Amino acid sequence: MSQPDLPYVLTRPDSWQSGVIFASPHSGCEYPDWFMAETALPIPVLRSSEDAFIDRLIAPAVACGAATLAARVPRCIVDLNRGPDEIDPLVVKGVPRHPLNQRTLAGLGVIPRVVSQGRVIHDRPMDRTAAERRIDLCWRPYHQALSGLIAEARARFGQAILIDMHSMPHDALSHLQGTPPDMVLGNRHGLSAAARISDAVCEAVESEGWRIRRNSPFSGAYICAAYGRPAQSVHVVQLEIDRSLYMDEASIKPRPDFPKFADRMARVVTRLAALDIDRSGERIAAE
């Protein structure tokens, strides 16, 4: 496996304002030749697991004084929102089975077994050394960058606020009762972010007329659990967007009205990039 470049794009603002970070761990769409030689699935099928175009939707944050971190490596190669030990024994030889990890059992470990609709990525398991190399080259650099940004934000601003951006298939909402939400905020039921941060995210989304629900059906995965420490002034909120609002899920192409959606989302991002800055431009003291 050759990995000459970093598996992410980190973009810093000219002036970082309040320690806000927007991340997109599932929008990577660069499929290297070595990987395509290992799978029988075509790229359009592999792309069904992407949070396509989320990196484009968070890009305006940089001009508003926030940092962005977007994956280049696709989720079907390495899932950056899983722990490095969430290894599927059906994907990697010699790995013990962990019956309590439902994500891994479903084929959605750090090296996924399937993409959407249960389509299998590889026809045979890989060696442990190959799996570890993939994690070392793709997963670890991304999380080194993310943890570094969080540590820098705490040192400079006394806090870090991570908005972990994702998209969800429209079908993921079909089992919910009542009117389905347009977006879902996950904060691990209050464990990964202070209430004021979660409330601010909801208010920003609702200000554009979108419906938002908390922690159902997604309450936050590895990144929320690993980094969210509100008692230590590190707040992590996962925000899932219904893909059907801005893209054709079958063709994985932006809808004709994507620019209008992007403009609305840019206003949400602008509000969140200014979290904890009052109208005079001064930072509000962290908790």
Short mmCIF file of C-alpha atoms in Angstrom, two decimals:
data_model
loop_
_atom_site.label_atom_id
_atom_site.label_comp_id
_atom_site.label_asym_id
_atom_site.label_seq_id
_atom_site.Cartn_x
_atom_site.Cartn_y
_atom_site.Cartn_z
CA MET A 1 0.00 0.00 0.00
CA SER A 2 1.44 3.33 -1.07
CA GLN A 3 0.38 6.49 0.70
CA PRO A 4 2.59 9.37 -0.44
CA ASP A 5 0.16 12.04 0.73
CA LEU A 6 -1.73 12.71 3.91
CA PRO A 7 -5.20 11.15 4.07
CA TYR A 8 -6.83 14.48 4.97
CA VAL A 9 -6.93 18.16 4.10
CA LEU A 10 -6.46 20.57 7.01
CA THR A 11 -7.40 24.17 6.26
CA ARG A 12 -6.68 26.90 8.75
CA PRO A 13 -8.24 30.36 8.80
CA ASP A 14 -6.10 33.48 8.60
CA SER A 15 -7.22 34.21 12.15
CA TRP A 16 -8.67 31.43 14.29
CA GLN A 17 -11.41 33.08 16.32
CA SER A 18 -12.73 30.79 19.05
CA GLY A 19 -11.36 27.29 18.79
CA VAL A 20 -14.16 25.95 16.56
CA ILE A 21 -13.27 23.02 14.30
CA PHE A 22 -15.43 21.53 11.55
CA ALA A 23 -14.50 17.98 10.57
CA SER A 24 -15.72 15.67 7.83
CA PRO A 25 -14.31 12.17 8.38
CA HIS A 26 -16.51 10.39 5.82
CA SER A 27 -16.39 12.65 2.74
CA GLY A 28 -13.13 11.24 1.32
CA CYS A 29 -13.46 10.20 -2.32
CA GLU A 30 -9.95 9.36 -3.55
CA TYR A 31 -9.86 5.67 -4.54
CA PRO A 32 -6.27 4.50 -5.12
CA ASP A 33 -5.39 1.84 -7.67
CA TRP A 34 -4.13 -0.58 -5.00
CA PHE A 35 -7.54 -0.58 -3.34
CA MET A 36 -9.50 -0.95 -6.56
CA ALA A 37 -7.38 -4.00 -7.35
CA GLU A 38 -8.55 -5.58 -4.08
CA THR A 39 -12.30 -5.16 -4.54
CA ALA A 40 -14.80 -6.27 -7.16
CA LEU A 41 -17.16 -3.36 -6.39
CA PRO A 42 -17.16 -0.41 -8.82
CA ILE A 43 -16.55 3.10 -7.55
CA PRO A 44 -20.23 4.19 -7.79
CA VAL A 45 -21.17 1.37 -5.39
CA LEU A 46 -18.24 2.09 -3.08
CA ARG A 47 -19.23 5.74 -2.98
CA SER A 48 -22.60 4.84 -1.46
CA SER A 49 -20.91 4.80 1.96
CA GLU A 50 -19.47 8.31 1.54
CA ASP A 51 -20.80 11.45 3.16
CA ALA A 52 -20.45 12.98 -0.28
CA PHE A 53 -19.97 16.76 -0.58
CA ILE A 54 -19.94 17.42 3.16
CA ASP A 55 -16.41 18.79 2.75
CA ARG A 56 -17.82 21.36 0.33
CA LEU A 57 -20.58 22.32 2.75
CA ILE A 58 -18.16 23.04 5.62
CA ALA A 59 -15.61 24.92 3.48
CA PRO A 60 -17.13 28.39 4.25
CA ALA A 61 -16.09 27.94 7.89
CA VAL A 62 -12.51 28.91 7.10
CA ALA A 63 -13.44 32.42 5.98
CA CYS A 64 -15.42 32.75 9.22
CA GLY A 65 -12.46 32.02 11.47
CA ALA A 66 -12.78 28.25 12.04
CA ALA A 67 -10.52 25.38 11.02
CA THR A 68 -11.68 22.49 8.82
CA LEU A 69 -10.40 18.93 8.65
CA ALA A 70 -11.71 16.83 5.77
CA ALA A 71 -10.83 13.24 4.93
CA ARG A 72 -9.36 12.29 1.58
CA VAL A 73 -9.38 8.56 2.28
CA PRO A 74 -12.79 6.98 1.59
CA ARG A 75 -14.75 5.44 4.41
CA CYS A 76 -14.77 2.01 2.71
CA ILE A 77 -10.96 1.88 3.04
CA VAL A 78 -10.74 3.08 6.65
CA ASP A 79 -13.56 4.44 8.78
CA LEU A 80 -12.15 7.41 10.68
CA ASN A 81 -15.17 7.47 13.00
CA ARG A 82 -14.30 4.08 14.49
CA GLY A 83 -11.68 3.12 17.02
CA PRO A 84 -8.49 1.44 15.78
CA ASP A 85 -9.43 -1.68 17.74
CA GLU A 86 -12.91 -2.01 16.16
CA ILE A 87 -11.67 -4.74 13.83
CA ASP A 88 -14.05 -7.17 12.18
CA PRO A 89 -12.83 -10.79 12.40
CA LEU A 90 -14.50 -11.44 9.04
CA VAL A 91 -12.27 -8.76 7.50
CA VAL A 92 -8.97 -9.40 9.28
CA LYS A 93 -7.53 -12.84 9.98
CA GLY A 94 -6.76 -13.84 13.55
CA VAL A 95 -8.81 -11.14 15.27
CA PRO A 96 -11.01 -12.23 18.19
CA ARG A 97 -14.74 -11.65 17.99
CA HIS A 98 -16.18 -8.87 20.18
CA PRO A 99 -19.86 -9.76 20.66
CA LEU A 100 -20.78 -6.45 22.29
CA ASN A 101 -19.60 -4.23 19.43
CA GLN A 102 -22.69 -4.03 17.26
CA ARG A 103 -21.10 -1.77 14.65
CA THR A 104 -18.29 -4.24 14.01
CA LEU A 105 -20.69 -7.18 13.95
CA ALA A 106 -22.69 -5.33 11.29
CA GLY A 107 -19.59 -5.03 9.11
CA LEU A 108 -18.94 -1.39 9.96
CA GLY A 109 -15.66 -1.58 11.84
CA VAL A 110 -12.56 0.52 11.32
CA ILE A 111 -11.93 -1.44 8.11
CA PRO A 112 -15.47 -1.94 6.81
CA ARG A 113 -16.70 -5.25 5.47
CA VAL A 114 -19.67 -3.77 3.60
CA VAL A 115 -20.95 -0.60 2.01
CA SER A 116 -24.63 0.35 1.88
CA GLN A 117 -27.22 -2.39 1.35
CA GLY A 118 -24.79 -4.95 2.76
CA ARG A 119 -22.62 -5.18 -0.36
CA VAL A 120 -19.34 -6.88 0.54
CA ILE A 121 -16.15 -4.97 -0.24
CA HIS A 122 -13.60 -7.83 -0.20
CA ASP A 123 -14.05 -11.47 -1.14
CA ARG A 124 -11.47 -12.71 1.39
CA PRO A 125 -10.05 -11.54 4.74
CA MET A 126 -6.74 -9.70 4.89
CA ASP A 127 -3.69 -10.38 7.03
CA ARG A 128 -3.33 -8.56 10.32
CA THR A 129 -0.18 -6.81 9.09
CA ALA A 130 -2.02 -5.41 6.06
CA ALA A 131 -4.83 -4.15 8.28
CA GLU A 132 -2.43 -2.51 10.73
CA ARG A 133 -0.57 -0.84 7.88
CA ARG A 134 -3.83 0.58 6.52
CA ILE A 135 -4.71 1.94 9.97
CA ASP A 136 -1.19 3.37 10.42
CA LEU A 137 -1.23 5.14 7.06
CA CYS A 138 -4.83 6.39 7.06
CA TRP A 139 -6.42 6.38 10.53
CA ARG A 140 -3.55 7.53 12.73
CA PRO A 141 -2.53 10.62 10.71
CA TYR A 142 -6.12 11.89 10.68
CA HIS A 143 -6.51 11.48 14.42
CA GLN A 144 -3.09 12.97 15.11
CA ALA A 145 -4.23 16.04 13.19
CA LEU A 146 -7.58 16.14 14.96
CA SER A 147 -6.16 15.70 18.46
CA GLY A 148 -3.52 18.30 17.66
CA LEU A 149 -6.15 20.82 16.63
CA ILE A 150 -8.14 20.15 19.79
CA ALA A 151 -5.07 20.56 22.00
CA GLU A 152 -4.12 23.77 20.20
CA ALA A 153 -7.62 25.18 20.59
CA ARG A 154 -7.61 24.46 24.33
CA ALA A 155 -4.19 26.07 24.72
CA ARG A 156 -5.17 29.20 22.78
CA PHE A 157 -8.81 29.66 23.72
CA GLY A 158 -9.34 27.60 26.85
CA GLN A 159 -11.70 25.28 24.99
CA ALA A 160 -12.27 23.36 21.78
CA ILE A 161 -15.57 22.99 19.94
CA LEU A 162 -15.67 20.24 17.32
CA ILE A 163 -18.60 20.03 14.91
CA ASP A 164 -18.27 16.54 13.40
CA MET A 165 -20.20 16.68 10.15
CA HIS A 166 -21.87 13.70 8.47
CA SER A 167 -24.70 12.80 6.12
CA MET A 168 -27.28 10.04 6.46
CA PRO A 169 -29.27 8.11 3.86
CA HIS A 170 -32.86 9.24 3.73
CA ASP A 171 -33.91 5.64 4.34
CA ALA A 172 -32.25 5.78 7.76
CA LEU A 173 -35.14 8.00 8.85
CA SER A 174 -37.95 5.86 7.48
CA HIS A 175 -38.61 3.98 10.72
CA LEU A 176 -39.03 7.11 12.84
CA GLN A 177 -42.50 8.08 13.99
CA GLY A 178 -43.89 11.43 12.99
CA THR A 179 -42.29 13.94 10.64
CA PRO A 180 -38.68 12.93 10.04
CA PRO A 181 -35.96 15.44 10.87
CA ASP A 182 -33.76 17.08 8.27
CA MET A 183 -30.76 16.76 10.57
CA VAL A 184 -29.82 14.81 13.67
CA LEU A 185 -27.59 16.14 16.43
CA GLY A 186 -25.62 13.55 18.36
CA ASN A 187 -23.95 14.39 21.68
CA ARG A 188 -24.07 10.95 23.29
CA HIS A 189 -27.08 12.10 25.27
CA GLY A 190 -25.23 15.04 26.75
CA LEU A 191 -21.92 13.31 27.48
CA SER A 192 -19.83 14.80 24.66
CA ALA A 193 -20.84 18.48 24.74
CA ALA A 194 -22.23 21.06 27.13
CA ALA A 195 -25.90 21.91 26.76
CA ARG A 196 -25.15 25.44 25.57
CA ILE A 197 -23.12 24.07 22.63
CA SER A 198 -25.76 21.57 21.60
CA ASP A 199 -28.46 24.20 21.97
CA ALA A 200 -26.50 26.62 19.79
CA VAL A 201 -26.16 24.01 17.03
CA CYS A 202 -29.89 23.29 17.13
CA GLU A 203 -30.73 26.99 17.04
CA ALA A 204 -28.46 27.57 14.05
CA VAL A 205 -30.08 24.73 12.12
CA GLU A 206 -33.60 25.77 13.05
CA SER A 207 -32.88 29.36 12.06
CA GLU A 208 -32.76 28.12 8.44
CA GLY A 209 -36.11 26.37 8.77
CA TRP A 210 -34.77 22.83 9.08
CA ARG A 211 -36.07 20.28 11.56
CA ILE A 212 -33.54 18.77 13.93
CA ARG A 213 -33.77 15.87 16.35
CA ARG A 214 -31.34 14.93 19.12
CA ASN A 215 -29.62 11.55 19.46
CA SER A 216 -32.09 9.54 17.38
CA PRO A 217 -31.29 7.59 15.32
CA PHE A 218 -27.65 8.68 15.71
CA SER A 219 -26.22 9.70 19.08
CA GLY A 220 -22.56 9.99 18.08
CA ALA A 221 -19.90 7.38 17.41
CA TYR A 222 -16.17 7.05 18.12
CA ILE A 223 -15.16 10.68 17.65
CA CYS A 224 -17.80 11.95 20.06
CA ALA A 225 -16.89 9.27 22.59
CA ALA A 226 -13.12 9.62 22.27
CA TYR A 227 -12.82 13.40 22.27
CA GLY A 228 -15.93 14.84 23.89
CA ARG A 229 -14.96 15.96 27.40
CA PRO A 230 -17.14 18.92 28.35
CA ALA A 231 -15.76 18.95 31.91
CA GLN A 232 -12.36 19.62 30.32
CA SER A 233 -13.79 22.22 27.91
CA VAL A 234 -13.70 19.94 24.87
CA HIS A 235 -17.13 19.83 23.24
CA VAL A 236 -17.97 17.47 20.37
CA VAL A 237 -21.26 17.46 18.51
CA GLN A 238 -22.04 15.14 15.61
CA LEU A 239 -24.37 16.62 13.00
CA GLU A 240 -26.02 14.33 10.43
CA ILE A 241 -27.70 15.81 7.34
CA ASP A 242 -30.35 13.99 5.30
CA ARG A 243 -28.58 13.36 1.98
CA SER A 244 -31.77 13.70 -0.04
CA LEU A 245 -31.85 17.41 0.83
CA TYR A 246 -28.85 18.22 -1.33
CA MET A 247 -27.92 15.24 -3.53
CA ASP A 248 -29.31 12.47 -5.69
CA GLU A 249 -28.49 9.42 -3.60
CA ALA A 250 -28.60 7.00 -6.55
CA SER A 251 -26.20 8.88 -8.80
CA ILE A 252 -24.22 10.57 -5.98
CA LYS A 253 -24.50 13.92 -7.71
CA PRO A 254 -25.52 17.27 -6.23
CA ARG A 255 -29.13 18.22 -6.79
CA PRO A 256 -29.78 21.13 -9.17
CA ASP A 257 -30.61 23.29 -6.14
CA PHE A 258 -27.39 22.33 -4.33
CA PRO A 259 -26.06 25.95 -4.45
CA LYS A 260 -29.16 27.17 -2.62
CA PHE A 261 -28.80 24.46 0.02
CA ALA A 262 -25.09 25.26 0.34
CA ASP A 263 -25.89 28.94 0.91
CA ARG A 264 -28.27 28.05 3.73
CA MET A 265 -25.74 25.67 5.22
CA ALA A 266 -23.07 28.37 4.97
CA ARG A 267 -25.20 30.59 7.20
CA VAL A 268 -25.39 27.77 9.77
CA VAL A 269 -21.62 27.28 9.59
CA THR A 270 -21.06 31.03 9.97
CA ARG A 271 -23.10 31.11 13.15
CA LEU A 272 -21.33 28.11 14.61
CA ALA A 273 -17.88 29.41 13.69
CA ALA A 274 -18.63 32.40 15.91
CA LEU A 275 -19.69 30.37 18.95
CA ASP A 276 -18.61 32.08 22.18
CA ILE A 277 -17.85 35.38 20.49
CA ASP A 278 -20.11 38.23 21.54
CA ARG A 279 -21.27 41.04 19.29
CA SER A 280 -18.34 43.26 20.19
CA GLY A 281 -15.96 40.60 18.83
CA GLU A 282 -14.69 39.55 22.25
CA ARG A 283 -14.63 35.92 23.31
CA ILE A 284 -17.07 34.84 25.97
CA ALA A 285 -15.25 33.15 28.83
CA ALA A 286 -15.18 29.38 28.58
CA GLU A 287 -16.80 27.31 31.29
#
